[in-house]
Amino acid sequence: MGTDVRRDLMNKCNLHTILRLPTGIFYAQGVKTNVLFFTKGTEANKYQEENCTENVWVYESAYQYAKLW
């Protein structure tokens, strides 16, 4: 079930941003937290259902810098 949901999100949605929060911000120390931002389809075609993710912007909030992957 979880695998299917993740696969659908990666195929049918554009993963455009990953926000990496400092370790232990929500749970015990040592637990990493990432916030994923998706948009359905692509900018050109919101109904596209395959290969929607092209570039992912990653923001490392612990280090306060960003990079494009």
PDB file of C-alpha atoms in Angstrom:
ATOM      1  CA  MET A   1       0.000   0.000   0.000  1.00  0.00           C
ATOM      2  CA  GLY A   2       2.621   2.575   1.049  1.00  0.00           C
ATOM      3  CA  THR A   3       4.893   1.591  -1.823  1.00  0.00           C
ATOM      4  CA  ASP A   4       2.071   2.099  -4.334  1.00  0.00           C
ATOM      5  CA  VAL A   5       1.278   5.546  -2.926  1.00  0.00           C
ATOM      6  CA  ARG A   6       4.929   6.637  -3.118  1.00  0.00           C
ATOM      7  CA  ARG A   7       5.246   5.279  -6.655  1.00  0.00           C
ATOM      8  CA  ASP A   8       2.096   7.136  -7.773  1.00  0.00           C
ATOM      9  CA  LEU A   9       3.299  10.384  -6.201  1.00  0.00           C
ATOM     10  CA  MET A  10       6.668  10.162  -7.958  1.00  0.00           C
ATOM     11  CA  ASN A  11       5.161   9.232 -11.344  1.00  0.00           C
ATOM     12  CA  LYS A  12       2.025  11.368 -11.464  1.00  0.00           C
ATOM     13  CA  CYS A  13       3.214  14.422  -9.552  1.00  0.00           C
ATOM     14  CA  ASN A  14       6.073  16.867  -9.871  1.00  0.00           C
ATOM     15  CA  LEU A  15       8.199  16.679  -6.721  1.00  0.00           C
ATOM     16  CA  HIS A  16       9.569  20.222  -6.895  1.00  0.00           C
ATOM     17  CA  THR A  17      10.848  20.936  -3.375  1.00  0.00           C
ATOM     18  CA  ILE A  18      12.282  19.011  -0.436  1.00  0.00           C
ATOM     19  CA  LEU A  19      12.610  20.908   2.835  1.00  0.00           C
ATOM     20  CA  ARG A  20      15.032  19.151   5.186  1.00  0.00           C
ATOM     21  CA  LEU A  21      14.405  20.145   8.777  1.00  0.00           C
ATOM     22  CA  PRO A  22      16.950  19.874  11.593  1.00  0.00           C
ATOM     23  CA  THR A  23      17.240  16.440  13.216  1.00  0.00           C
ATOM     24  CA  GLY A  24      14.911  15.952  16.189  1.00  0.00           C
ATOM     25  CA  ILE A  25      12.620  18.899  15.438  1.00  0.00           C
ATOM     26  CA  PHE A  26       9.407  16.843  15.859  1.00  0.00           C
ATOM     27  CA  TYR A  27      10.473  13.599  17.531  1.00  0.00           C
ATOM     28  CA  ALA A  28      13.357  12.265  19.562  1.00  0.00           C
ATOM     29  CA  GLN A  29      16.908  13.229  18.723  1.00  0.00           C
ATOM     30  CA  GLY A  30      18.210  11.345  15.679  1.00  0.00           C
ATOM     31  CA  VAL A  31      14.911  11.289  13.741  1.00  0.00           C
ATOM     32  CA  LYS A  32      15.170  13.134  10.409  1.00  0.00           C
ATOM     33  CA  THR A  33      12.217  15.111   9.041  1.00  0.00           C
ATOM     34  CA  ASN A  34      11.704  16.067   5.394  1.00  0.00           C
ATOM     35  CA  VAL A  35       8.747  17.991   3.979  1.00  0.00           C
ATOM     36  CA  LEU A  36       7.940  17.133   0.354  1.00  0.00           C
ATOM     37  CA  PHE A  37       6.108  19.561  -1.953  1.00  0.00           C
ATOM     38  CA  PHE A  38       4.243  18.106  -4.935  1.00  0.00           C
ATOM     39  CA  THR A  39       2.229  19.553  -7.813  1.00  0.00           C
ATOM     40  CA  LYS A  40      -0.065  17.334  -9.856  1.00  0.00           C
ATOM     41  CA  GLY A  41       1.285  16.724 -13.359  1.00  0.00           C
ATOM     42  CA  THR A  42       3.785  19.186 -14.815  1.00  0.00           C
ATOM     43  CA  GLU A  43       3.751  22.931 -15.358  1.00  0.00           C
ATOM     44  CA  ALA A  44       3.053  22.378 -19.053  1.00  0.00           C
ATOM     45  CA  ASN A  45       0.384  19.694 -18.575  1.00  0.00           C
ATOM     46  CA  LYS A  46      -1.370  19.177 -15.231  1.00  0.00           C
ATOM     47  CA  TYR A  47      -2.944  15.957 -16.566  1.00  0.00           C
ATOM     48  CA  GLN A  48       0.374  14.269 -17.382  1.00  0.00           C
ATOM     49  CA  GLU A  49       0.693  11.000 -15.448  1.00  0.00           C
ATOM     50  CA  GLU A  50       4.245   9.793 -16.189  1.00  0.00           C
ATOM     51  CA  ASN A  51       7.736  11.163 -15.531  1.00  0.00           C
ATOM     52  CA  CYS A  52       6.522  14.431 -14.023  1.00  0.00           C
ATOM     53  CA  THR A  53       9.506  15.181 -11.773  1.00  0.00           C
ATOM     54  CA  GLU A  54      12.324  16.930 -13.636  1.00  0.00           C
ATOM     55  CA  ASN A  55      14.216  19.076 -11.121  1.00  0.00           C
ATOM     56  CA  VAL A  56      14.059  19.003  -7.337  1.00  0.00           C
ATOM     57  CA  TRP A  57      14.950  22.037  -5.241  1.00  0.00           C
ATOM     58  CA  VAL A  58      16.366  20.980  -1.858  1.00  0.00           C
ATOM     59  CA  TYR A  59      16.500  23.403   1.059  1.00  0.00           C
ATOM     60  CA  GLU A  60      18.666  22.359   3.998  1.00  0.00           C
ATOM     61  CA  SER A  61      17.176  24.400   6.831  1.00  0.00           C
ATOM     62  CA  ALA A  62      19.779  23.195   9.326  1.00  0.00           C
ATOM     63  CA  TYR A  63      22.502  24.806   7.220  1.00  0.00           C
ATOM     64  CA  GLN A  64      20.319  27.562   5.732  1.00  0.00           C
ATOM     65  CA  TYR A  65      21.270  27.030   2.113  1.00  0.00           C
ATOM     66  CA  ALA A  66      19.564  25.607  -0.948  1.00  0.00           C
ATOM     67  CA  LYS A  67      20.655  23.568  -3.945  1.00  0.00           C
ATOM     68  CA  LEU A  68      19.050  22.258  -7.110  1.00  0.00           C
ATOM     69  CA  TRP A  69      19.367  18.510  -7.762  1.00  0.00           C
TER      70      TRP A  69
END
